[in-house]
XYZ file of C-alpha atoms in Angstrom:
211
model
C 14.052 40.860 -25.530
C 14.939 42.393 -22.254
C 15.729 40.260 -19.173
C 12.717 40.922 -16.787
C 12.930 37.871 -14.716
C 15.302 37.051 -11.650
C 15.830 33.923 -9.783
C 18.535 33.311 -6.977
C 19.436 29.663 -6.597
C 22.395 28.217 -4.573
C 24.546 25.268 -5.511
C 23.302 21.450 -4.796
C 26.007 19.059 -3.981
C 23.406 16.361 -2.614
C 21.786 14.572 -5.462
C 19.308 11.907 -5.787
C 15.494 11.299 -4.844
C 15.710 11.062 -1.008
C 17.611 14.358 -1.203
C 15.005 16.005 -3.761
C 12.142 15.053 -1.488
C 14.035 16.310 1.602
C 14.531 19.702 -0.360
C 10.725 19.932 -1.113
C 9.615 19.398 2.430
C 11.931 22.289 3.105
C 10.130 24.851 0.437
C 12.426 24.507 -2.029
C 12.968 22.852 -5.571
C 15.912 20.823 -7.289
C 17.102 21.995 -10.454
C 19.744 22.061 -13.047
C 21.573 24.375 -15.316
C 23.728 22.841 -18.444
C 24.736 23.989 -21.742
C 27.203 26.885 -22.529
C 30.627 27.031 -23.247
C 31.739 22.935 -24.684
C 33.965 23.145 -21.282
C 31.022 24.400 -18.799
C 29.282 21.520 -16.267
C 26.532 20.902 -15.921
C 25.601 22.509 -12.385
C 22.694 21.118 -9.867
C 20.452 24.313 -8.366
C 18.389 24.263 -5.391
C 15.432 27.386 -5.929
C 12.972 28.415 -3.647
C 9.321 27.081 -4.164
C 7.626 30.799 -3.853
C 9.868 32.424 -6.168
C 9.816 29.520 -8.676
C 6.150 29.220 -8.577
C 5.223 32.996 -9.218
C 7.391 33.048 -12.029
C 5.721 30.641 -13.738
C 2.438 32.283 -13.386
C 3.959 34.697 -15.692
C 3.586 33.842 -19.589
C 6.504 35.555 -20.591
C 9.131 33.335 -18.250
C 8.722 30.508 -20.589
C 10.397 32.514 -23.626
C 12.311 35.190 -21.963
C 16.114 35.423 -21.015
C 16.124 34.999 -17.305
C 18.860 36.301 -14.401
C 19.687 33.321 -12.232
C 22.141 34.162 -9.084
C 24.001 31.747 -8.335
C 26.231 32.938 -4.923
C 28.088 36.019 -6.136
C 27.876 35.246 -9.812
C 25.138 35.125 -12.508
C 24.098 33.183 -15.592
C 21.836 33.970 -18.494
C 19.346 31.339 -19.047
C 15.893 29.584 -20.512
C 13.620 27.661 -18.797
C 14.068 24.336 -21.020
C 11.617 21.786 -18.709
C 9.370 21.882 -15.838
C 8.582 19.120 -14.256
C 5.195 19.405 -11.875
C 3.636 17.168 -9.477
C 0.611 15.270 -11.680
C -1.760 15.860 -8.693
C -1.315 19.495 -7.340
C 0.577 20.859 -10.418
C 3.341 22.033 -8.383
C 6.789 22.428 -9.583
C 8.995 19.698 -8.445
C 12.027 19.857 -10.990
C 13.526 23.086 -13.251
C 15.925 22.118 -16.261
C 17.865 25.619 -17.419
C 20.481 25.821 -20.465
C 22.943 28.575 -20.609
C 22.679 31.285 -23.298
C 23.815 33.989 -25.198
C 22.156 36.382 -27.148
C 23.395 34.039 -30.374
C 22.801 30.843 -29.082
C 20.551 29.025 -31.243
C 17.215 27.727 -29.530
C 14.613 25.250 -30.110
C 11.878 26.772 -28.078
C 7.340 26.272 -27.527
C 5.550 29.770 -28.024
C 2.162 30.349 -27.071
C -0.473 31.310 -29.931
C -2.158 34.628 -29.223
C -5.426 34.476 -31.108
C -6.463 38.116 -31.700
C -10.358 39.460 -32.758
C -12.011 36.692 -32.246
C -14.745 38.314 -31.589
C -14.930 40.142 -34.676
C -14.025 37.171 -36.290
C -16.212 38.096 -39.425
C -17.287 34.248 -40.270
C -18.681 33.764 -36.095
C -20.276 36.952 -36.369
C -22.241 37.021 -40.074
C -21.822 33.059 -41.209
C -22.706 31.411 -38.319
C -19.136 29.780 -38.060
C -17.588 27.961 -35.170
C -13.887 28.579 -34.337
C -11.738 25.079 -33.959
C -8.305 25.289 -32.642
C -6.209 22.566 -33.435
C -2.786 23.860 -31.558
C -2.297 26.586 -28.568
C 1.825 26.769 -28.985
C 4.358 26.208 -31.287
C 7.477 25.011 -31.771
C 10.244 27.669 -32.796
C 14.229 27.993 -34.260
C 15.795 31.276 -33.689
C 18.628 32.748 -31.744
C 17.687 33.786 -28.352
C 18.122 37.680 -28.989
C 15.182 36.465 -31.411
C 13.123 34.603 -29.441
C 9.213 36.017 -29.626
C 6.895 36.315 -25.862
C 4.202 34.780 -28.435
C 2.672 34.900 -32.253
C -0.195 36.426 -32.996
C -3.131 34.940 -35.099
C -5.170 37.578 -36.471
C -8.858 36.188 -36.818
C -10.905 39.145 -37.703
C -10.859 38.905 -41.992
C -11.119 34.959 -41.780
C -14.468 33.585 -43.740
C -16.105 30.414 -43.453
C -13.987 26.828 -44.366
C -11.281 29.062 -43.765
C -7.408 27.290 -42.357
C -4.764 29.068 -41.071
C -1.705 26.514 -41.177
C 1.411 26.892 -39.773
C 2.995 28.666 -42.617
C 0.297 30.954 -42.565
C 1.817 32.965 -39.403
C 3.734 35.907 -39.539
C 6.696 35.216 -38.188
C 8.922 37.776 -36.705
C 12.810 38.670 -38.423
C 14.669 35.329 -37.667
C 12.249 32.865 -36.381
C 11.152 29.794 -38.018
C 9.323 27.311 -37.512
C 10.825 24.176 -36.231
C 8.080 21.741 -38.089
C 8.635 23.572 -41.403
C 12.099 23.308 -41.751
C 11.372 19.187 -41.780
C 9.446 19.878 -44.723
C 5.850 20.650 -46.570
C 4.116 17.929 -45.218
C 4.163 19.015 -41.442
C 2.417 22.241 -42.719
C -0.512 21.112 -39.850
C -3.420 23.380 -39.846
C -3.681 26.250 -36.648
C -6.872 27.067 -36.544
C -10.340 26.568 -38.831
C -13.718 27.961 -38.785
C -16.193 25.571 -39.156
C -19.678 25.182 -39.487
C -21.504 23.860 -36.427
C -23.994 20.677 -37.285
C -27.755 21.613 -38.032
C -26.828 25.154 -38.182
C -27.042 27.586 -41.364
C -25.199 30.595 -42.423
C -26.966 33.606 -42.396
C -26.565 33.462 -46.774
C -28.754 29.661 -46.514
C -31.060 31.635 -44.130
C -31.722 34.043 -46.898
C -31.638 31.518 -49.867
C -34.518 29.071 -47.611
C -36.504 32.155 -46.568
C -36.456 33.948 -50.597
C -37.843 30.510 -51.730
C -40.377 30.928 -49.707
C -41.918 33.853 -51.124
């Protein structure tokens, strides 16, 4: 994992919701960094709205070790929570936590679902693909932590589940869910068969008993 992502940020000392709207109207967004050594603060960040906002665009800044200047010092970070506004989907609050290459994360991971379109029960059974989850919930260090997973659809048949401990997991990374236990092994992704439609095997069986 290679830090791609830089954000400069200066230290709040104001605090509270008058001040957090005042810092909006002014382009830029409240936020907070915690975690670290047991003797670190918790420190409140002001970023700007343009930088913020373009790195979110980005996939990758959601699982990635990011740069955040601070004055003439840095910290290594994760984006822990974003808070938007419900109506324009703009960011309005940033939650951080310190890290180190070993610190031990509870982090979501977007699903990559890959051949889809050669998805061999769409293309010759007539089979619909359901998805039941987009992201995932994942333990690892942070040195560990994957961009995304990768759900390989091309072999998969009709009536066919991937569940969660179905995924290839990269060296390291579990999966939060499954370390409760067997029962929150929650399906991924099926392929189902759409209502009123055949496979192309029950076209053939209606069309030879017609002959």
């Amino acid at each position: 994992m290679s830090d791609i992502f830089t954000l400069n940020a200066e230290e709040r000392e104001v605090a509270g919701k008058g001040a957090s709207r005042r810092l909006r109207r002014e382009g830029l967004i409240p936020a907070i960094i915690y975690g670290g050594a047991k003797n670190r603060k918790p420190m409140s960040l002001t970023l700007t709205e343009r930088e913020l906002s373009r790195a979110l665009k980005e996939e990758a800044f959601y699982s990635h070790v990011l740069t955040i200047n601070i004055g003439d010092k840095s910290e290594q970070a994760i984006l822990m929570d974003i808070q938007r506004s419900p109506a324009k989907g703009t960011p309005l609050h940033a939650d951080f936590e310190r890290v180190t290459k070993t610190t031990v994360v509870h982090k979501r991971v977007p699903l990559h679902f890959i051949n889809e379109e050669k998805c061999k029960a769409v293309k010759l059974q007539g089979g619909k693909i359901q998805h039941a989850v987009t992201d995932v919930e994942v333990t690892c260090k942070v040195g560990d932590l994957p961009e995304f997973i990768e759900v390989d659809m091309a072999d998969l048949e009709l009536g066919a589940v991937v569940h969660l401990s179905n995924l290839k997991l990269p060296k390291g990374v579990s999966l939060t869910e499954l370390n409760k236990g067997e029962s929150h092994d929650v399906p991924v992704v099926s392929i189902v068969k759409p209502a009123g439609a055949e496979t192309a095997d029950e076209a053939a069986e209606d069309a030879a008993g017609e002959e």
